[in-house]
CSV table of N, CA and C in Angstrom, one decimal:
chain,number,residue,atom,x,y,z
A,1,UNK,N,149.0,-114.5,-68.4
A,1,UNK,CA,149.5,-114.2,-69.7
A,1,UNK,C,148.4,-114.2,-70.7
A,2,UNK,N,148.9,-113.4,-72.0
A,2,UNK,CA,147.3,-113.6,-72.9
A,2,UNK,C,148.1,-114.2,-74.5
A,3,UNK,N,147.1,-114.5,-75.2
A,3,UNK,CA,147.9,-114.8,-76.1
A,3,UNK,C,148.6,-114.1,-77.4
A,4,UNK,N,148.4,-112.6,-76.9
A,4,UNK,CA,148.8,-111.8,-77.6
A,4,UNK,C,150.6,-111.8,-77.0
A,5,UNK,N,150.9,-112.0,-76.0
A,5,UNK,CA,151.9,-112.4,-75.7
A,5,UNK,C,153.5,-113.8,-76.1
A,6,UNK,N,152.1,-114.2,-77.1
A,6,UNK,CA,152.9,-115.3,-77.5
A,6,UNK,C,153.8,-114.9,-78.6
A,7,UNK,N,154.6,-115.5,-79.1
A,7,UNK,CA,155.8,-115.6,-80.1
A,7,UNK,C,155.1,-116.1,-81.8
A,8,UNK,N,154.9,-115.0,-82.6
A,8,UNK,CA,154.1,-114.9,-83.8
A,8,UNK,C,154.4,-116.5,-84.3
A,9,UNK,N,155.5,-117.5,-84.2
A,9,UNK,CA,155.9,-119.0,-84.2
A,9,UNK,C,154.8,-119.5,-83.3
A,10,UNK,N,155.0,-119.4,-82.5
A,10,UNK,CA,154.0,-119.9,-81.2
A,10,UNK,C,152.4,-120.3,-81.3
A,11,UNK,N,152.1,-119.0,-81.5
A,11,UNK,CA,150.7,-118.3,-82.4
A,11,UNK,C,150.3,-119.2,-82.9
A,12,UNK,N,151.5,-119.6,-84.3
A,12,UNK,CA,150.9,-120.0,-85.3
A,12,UNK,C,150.7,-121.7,-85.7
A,13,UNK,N,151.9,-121.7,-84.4
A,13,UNK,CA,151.5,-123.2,-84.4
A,13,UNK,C,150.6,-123.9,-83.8
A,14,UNK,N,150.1,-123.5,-82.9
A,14,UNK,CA,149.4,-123.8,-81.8
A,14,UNK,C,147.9,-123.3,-82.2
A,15,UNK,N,147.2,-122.3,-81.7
A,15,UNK,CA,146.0,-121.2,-82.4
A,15,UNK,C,145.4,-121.2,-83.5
A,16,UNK,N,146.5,-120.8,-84.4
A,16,UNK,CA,146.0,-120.9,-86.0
A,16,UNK,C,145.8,-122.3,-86.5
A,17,UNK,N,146.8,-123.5,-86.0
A,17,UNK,CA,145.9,-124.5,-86.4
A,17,UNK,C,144.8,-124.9,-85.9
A,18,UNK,N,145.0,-124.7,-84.5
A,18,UNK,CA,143.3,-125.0,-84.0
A,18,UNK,C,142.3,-124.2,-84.6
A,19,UNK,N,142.7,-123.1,-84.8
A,19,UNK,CA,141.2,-122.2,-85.7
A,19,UNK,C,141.1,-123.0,-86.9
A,20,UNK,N,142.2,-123.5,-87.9
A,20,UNK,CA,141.8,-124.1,-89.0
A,20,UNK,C,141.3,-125.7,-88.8
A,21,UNK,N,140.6,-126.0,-87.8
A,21,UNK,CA,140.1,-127.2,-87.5
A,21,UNK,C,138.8,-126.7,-86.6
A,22,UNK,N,139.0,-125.8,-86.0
A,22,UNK,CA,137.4,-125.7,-85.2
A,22,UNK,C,137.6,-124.6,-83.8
A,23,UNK,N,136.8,-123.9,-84.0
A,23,UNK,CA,136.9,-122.3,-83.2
A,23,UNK,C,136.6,-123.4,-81.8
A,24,UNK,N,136.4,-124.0,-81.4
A,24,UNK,CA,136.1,-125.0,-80.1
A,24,UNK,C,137.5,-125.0,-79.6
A,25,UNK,N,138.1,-125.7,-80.8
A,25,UNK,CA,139.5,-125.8,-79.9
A,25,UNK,C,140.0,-124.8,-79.8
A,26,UNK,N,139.9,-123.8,-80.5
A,26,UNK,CA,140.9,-122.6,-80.7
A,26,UNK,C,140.6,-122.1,-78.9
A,27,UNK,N,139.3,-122.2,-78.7
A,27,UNK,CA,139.3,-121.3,-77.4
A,27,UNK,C,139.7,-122.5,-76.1
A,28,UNK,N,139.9,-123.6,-76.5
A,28,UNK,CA,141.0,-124.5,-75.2
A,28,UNK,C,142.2,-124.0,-75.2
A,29,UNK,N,142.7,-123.7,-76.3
A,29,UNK,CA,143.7,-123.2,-76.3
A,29,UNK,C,144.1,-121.6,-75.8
A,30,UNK,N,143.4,-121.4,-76.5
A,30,UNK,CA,143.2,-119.6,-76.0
A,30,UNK,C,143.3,-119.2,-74.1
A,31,UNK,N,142.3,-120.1,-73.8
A,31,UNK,CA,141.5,-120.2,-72.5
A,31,UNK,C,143.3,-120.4,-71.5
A,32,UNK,N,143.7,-121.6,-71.8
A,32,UNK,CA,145.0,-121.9,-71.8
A,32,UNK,C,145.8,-121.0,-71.1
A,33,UNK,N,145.8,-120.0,-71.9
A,33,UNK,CA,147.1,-119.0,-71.7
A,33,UNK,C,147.2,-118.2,-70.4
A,34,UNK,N,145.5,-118.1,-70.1
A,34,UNK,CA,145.5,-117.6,-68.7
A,34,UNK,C,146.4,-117.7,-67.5
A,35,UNK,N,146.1,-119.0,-67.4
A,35,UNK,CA,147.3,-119.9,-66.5
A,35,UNK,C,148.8,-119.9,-67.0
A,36,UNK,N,149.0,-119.4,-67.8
A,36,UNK,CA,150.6,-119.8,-67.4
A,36,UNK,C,151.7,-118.2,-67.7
A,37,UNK,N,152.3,-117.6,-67.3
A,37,UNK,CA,153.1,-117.2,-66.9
A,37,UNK,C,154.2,-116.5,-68.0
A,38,UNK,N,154.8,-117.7,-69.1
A,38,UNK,CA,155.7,-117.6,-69.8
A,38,UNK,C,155.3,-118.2,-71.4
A,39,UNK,N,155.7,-117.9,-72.2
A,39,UNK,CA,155.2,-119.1,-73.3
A,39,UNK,C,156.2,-120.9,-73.4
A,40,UNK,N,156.9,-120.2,-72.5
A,40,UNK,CA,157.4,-122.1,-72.2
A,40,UNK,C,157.0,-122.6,-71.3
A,41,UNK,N,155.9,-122.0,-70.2
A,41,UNK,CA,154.6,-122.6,-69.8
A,41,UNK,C,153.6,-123.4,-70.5
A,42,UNK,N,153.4,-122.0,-71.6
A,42,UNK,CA,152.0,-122.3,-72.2
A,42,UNK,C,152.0,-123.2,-73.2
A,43,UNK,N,153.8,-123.7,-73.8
A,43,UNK,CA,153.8,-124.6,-74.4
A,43,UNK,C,153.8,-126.1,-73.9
A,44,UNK,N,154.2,-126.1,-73.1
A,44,UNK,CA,154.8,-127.2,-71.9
A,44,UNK,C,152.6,-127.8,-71.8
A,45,UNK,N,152.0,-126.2,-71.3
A,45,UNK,CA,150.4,-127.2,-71.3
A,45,UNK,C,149.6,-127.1,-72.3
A,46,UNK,N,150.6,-126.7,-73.1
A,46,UNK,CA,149.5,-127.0,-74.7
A,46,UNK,C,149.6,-128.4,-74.9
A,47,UNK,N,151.2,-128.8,-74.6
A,47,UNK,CA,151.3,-130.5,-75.0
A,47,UNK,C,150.5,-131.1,-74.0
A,48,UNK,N,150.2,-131.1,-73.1
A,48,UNK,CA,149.6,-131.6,-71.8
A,48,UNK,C,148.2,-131.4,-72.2
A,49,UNK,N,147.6,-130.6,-72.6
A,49,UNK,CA,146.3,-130.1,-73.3
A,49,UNK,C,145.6,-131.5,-74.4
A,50,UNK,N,146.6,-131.3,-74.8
A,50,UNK,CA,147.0,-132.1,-76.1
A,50,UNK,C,146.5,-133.9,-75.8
A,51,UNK,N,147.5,-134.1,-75.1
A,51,UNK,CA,146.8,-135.6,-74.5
A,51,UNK,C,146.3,-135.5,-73.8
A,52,UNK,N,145.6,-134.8,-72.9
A,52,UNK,CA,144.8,-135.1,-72.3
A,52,UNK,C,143.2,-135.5,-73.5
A,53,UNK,N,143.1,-134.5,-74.2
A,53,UNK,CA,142.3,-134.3,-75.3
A,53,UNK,C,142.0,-135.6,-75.9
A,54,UNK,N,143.4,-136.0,-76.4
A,54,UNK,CA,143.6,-137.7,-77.3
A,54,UNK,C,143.0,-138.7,-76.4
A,55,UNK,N,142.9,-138.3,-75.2
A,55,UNK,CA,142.2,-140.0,-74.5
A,55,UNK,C,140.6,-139.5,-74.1
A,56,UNK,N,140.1,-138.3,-74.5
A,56,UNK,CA,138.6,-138.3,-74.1
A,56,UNK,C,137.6,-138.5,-74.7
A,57,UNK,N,136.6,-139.5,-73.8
A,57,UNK,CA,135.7,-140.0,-74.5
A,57,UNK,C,134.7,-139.1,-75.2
A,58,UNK,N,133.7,-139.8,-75.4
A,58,UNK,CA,132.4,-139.0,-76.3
A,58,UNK,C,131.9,-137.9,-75.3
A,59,UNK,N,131.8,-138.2,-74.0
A,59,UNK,CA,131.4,-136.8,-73.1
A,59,UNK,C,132.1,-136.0,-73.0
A,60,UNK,N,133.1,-136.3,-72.9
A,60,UNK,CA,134.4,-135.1,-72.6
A,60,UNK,C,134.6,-133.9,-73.9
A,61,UNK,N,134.6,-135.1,-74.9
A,61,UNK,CA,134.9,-134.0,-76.5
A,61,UNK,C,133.5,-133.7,-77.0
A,62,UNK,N,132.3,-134.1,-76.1
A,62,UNK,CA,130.8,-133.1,-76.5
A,62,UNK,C,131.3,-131.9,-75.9
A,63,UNK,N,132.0,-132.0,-74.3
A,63,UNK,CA,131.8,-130.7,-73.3
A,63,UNK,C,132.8,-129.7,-74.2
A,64,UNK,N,133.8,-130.1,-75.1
A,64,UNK,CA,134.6,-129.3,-75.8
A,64,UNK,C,134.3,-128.4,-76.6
A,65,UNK,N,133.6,-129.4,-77.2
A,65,UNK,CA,133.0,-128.9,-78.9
A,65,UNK,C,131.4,-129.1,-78.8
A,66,UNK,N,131.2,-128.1,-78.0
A,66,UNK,CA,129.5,-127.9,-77.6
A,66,UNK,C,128.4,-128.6,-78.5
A,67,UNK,N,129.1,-129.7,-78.1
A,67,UNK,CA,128.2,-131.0,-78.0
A,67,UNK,C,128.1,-131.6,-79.3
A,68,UNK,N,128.9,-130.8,-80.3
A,68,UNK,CA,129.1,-131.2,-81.8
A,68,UNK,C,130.7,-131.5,-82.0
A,69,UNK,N,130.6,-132.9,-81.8
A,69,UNK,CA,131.8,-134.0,-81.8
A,69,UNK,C,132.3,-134.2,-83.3
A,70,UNK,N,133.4,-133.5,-83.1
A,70,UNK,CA,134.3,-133.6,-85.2
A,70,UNK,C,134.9,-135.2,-85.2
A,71,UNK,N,135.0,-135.1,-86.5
A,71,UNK,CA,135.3,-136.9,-86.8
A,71,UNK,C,136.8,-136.5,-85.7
A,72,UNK,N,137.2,-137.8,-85.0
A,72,UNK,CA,137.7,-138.3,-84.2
A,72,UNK,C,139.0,-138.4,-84.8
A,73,UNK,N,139.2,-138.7,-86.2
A,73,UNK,CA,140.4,-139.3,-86.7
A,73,UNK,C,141.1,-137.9,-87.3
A,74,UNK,N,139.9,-136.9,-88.0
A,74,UNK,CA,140.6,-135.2,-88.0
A,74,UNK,C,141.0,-134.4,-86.8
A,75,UNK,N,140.3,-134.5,-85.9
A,75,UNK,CA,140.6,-134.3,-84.6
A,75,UNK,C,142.4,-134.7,-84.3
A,76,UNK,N,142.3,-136.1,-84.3
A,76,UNK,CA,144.0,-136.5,-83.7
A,76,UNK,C,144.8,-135.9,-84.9
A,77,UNK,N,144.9,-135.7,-86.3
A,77,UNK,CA,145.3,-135.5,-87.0
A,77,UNK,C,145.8,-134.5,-86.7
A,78,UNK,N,145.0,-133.0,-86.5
A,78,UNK,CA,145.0,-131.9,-86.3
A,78,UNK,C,145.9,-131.7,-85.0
A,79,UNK,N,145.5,-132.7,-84.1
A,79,UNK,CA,146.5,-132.4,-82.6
A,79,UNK,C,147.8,-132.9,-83.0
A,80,UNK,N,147.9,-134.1,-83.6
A,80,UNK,CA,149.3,-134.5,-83.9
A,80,UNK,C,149.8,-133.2,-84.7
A,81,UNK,N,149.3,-132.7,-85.7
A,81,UNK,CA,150.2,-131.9,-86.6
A,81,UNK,C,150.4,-130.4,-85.7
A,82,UNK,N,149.6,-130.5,-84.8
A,82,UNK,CA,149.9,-128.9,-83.5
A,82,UNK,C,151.4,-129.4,-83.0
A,83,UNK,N,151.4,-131.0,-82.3
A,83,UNK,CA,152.8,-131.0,-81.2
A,83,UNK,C,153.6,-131.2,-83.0
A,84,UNK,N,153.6,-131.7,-84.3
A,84,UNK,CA,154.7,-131.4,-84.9
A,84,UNK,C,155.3,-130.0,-84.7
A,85,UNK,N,154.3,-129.0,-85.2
A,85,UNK,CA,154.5,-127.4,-84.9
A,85,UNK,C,155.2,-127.3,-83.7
A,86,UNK,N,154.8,-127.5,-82.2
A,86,UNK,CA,155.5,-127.3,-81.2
A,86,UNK,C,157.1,-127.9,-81.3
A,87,UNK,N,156.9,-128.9,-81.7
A,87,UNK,CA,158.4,-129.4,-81.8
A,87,UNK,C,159.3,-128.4,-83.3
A,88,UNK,N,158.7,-128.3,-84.0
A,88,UNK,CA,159.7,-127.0,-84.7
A,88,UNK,C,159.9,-125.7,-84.0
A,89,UNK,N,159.0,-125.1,-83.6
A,89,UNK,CA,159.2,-124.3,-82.4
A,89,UNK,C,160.3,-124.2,-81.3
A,90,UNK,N,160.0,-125.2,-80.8
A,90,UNK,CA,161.1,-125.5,-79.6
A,90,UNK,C,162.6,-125.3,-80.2
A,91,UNK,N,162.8,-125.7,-81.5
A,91,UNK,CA,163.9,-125.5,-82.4
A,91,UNK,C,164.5,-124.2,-82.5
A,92,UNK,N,163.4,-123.4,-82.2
A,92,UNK,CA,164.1,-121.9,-82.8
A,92,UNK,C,164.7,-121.1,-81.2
A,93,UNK,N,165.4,-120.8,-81.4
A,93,UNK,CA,165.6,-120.3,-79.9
A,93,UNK,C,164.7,-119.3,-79.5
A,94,UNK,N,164.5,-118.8,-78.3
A,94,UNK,CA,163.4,-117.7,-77.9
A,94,UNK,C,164.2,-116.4,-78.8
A,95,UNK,N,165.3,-116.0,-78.5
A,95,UNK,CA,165.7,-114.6,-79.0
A,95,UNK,C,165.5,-114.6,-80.4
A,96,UNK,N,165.5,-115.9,-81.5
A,96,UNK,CA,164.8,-115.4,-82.9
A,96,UNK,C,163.5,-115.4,-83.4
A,97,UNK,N,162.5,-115.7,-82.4
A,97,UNK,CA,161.0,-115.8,-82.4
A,97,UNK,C,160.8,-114.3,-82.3
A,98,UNK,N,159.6,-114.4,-83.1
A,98,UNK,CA,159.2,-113.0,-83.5
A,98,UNK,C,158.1,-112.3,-82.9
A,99,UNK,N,157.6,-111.0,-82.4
A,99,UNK,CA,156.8,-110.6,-81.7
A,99,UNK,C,156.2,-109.3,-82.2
A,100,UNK,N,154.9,-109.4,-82.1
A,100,UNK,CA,153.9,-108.2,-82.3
A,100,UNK,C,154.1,-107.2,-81.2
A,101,UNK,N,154.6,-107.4,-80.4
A,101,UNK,CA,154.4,-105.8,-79.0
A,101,UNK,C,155.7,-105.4,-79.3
């Protein structure tokens, strides 16, 4: 799947906030989409994305963010406020999410 495939809700919750925090994450996310199939795949490992992210140390979030580590406490901020987004999401059913193709 790519993420032109996603649900313009989806997109925006997920992508656009990570762009508005750091083109690093945007492309974990991005990268993401490969693997999965459906967008309630891709949301199911965005959350999984998500904490995995919250518990890694200083090497893990250098290999992310090519080697330039964002303050730590904007970082969770930014992920917490992604799974708020996903959880409004989940709210809307699939048939009123909106689509570019």
């Amino acid at each position: 799947m790519d993420t032109d495939n996603l649900s313009n809700e989806t997109y925006e919750a997920i992508l656009t906030e990570a762009e508005n925090f750091d083109s690093d994450l945007t492309l974990q996310f991005g990268v993401l989409s490969n693997s999965c199939k459906d967008e309630y795949e891709y949301i199911e490992k965005a959350t999984k994305l998500i904490n995995k992210i919250k518990k890694l140390g200083e090497e893990g979030l250098s290999d992310i963010f090519s080697g330039s580590i964002p303050e730590i406490d904007e970082l969770h901020e930014t992920l917490d406020q992604i799974l708020d987004n996903i959880e409004k999401v989940n709210k809307i059913p699939f048939s009123k999410r909106h689509f570019d193709y």
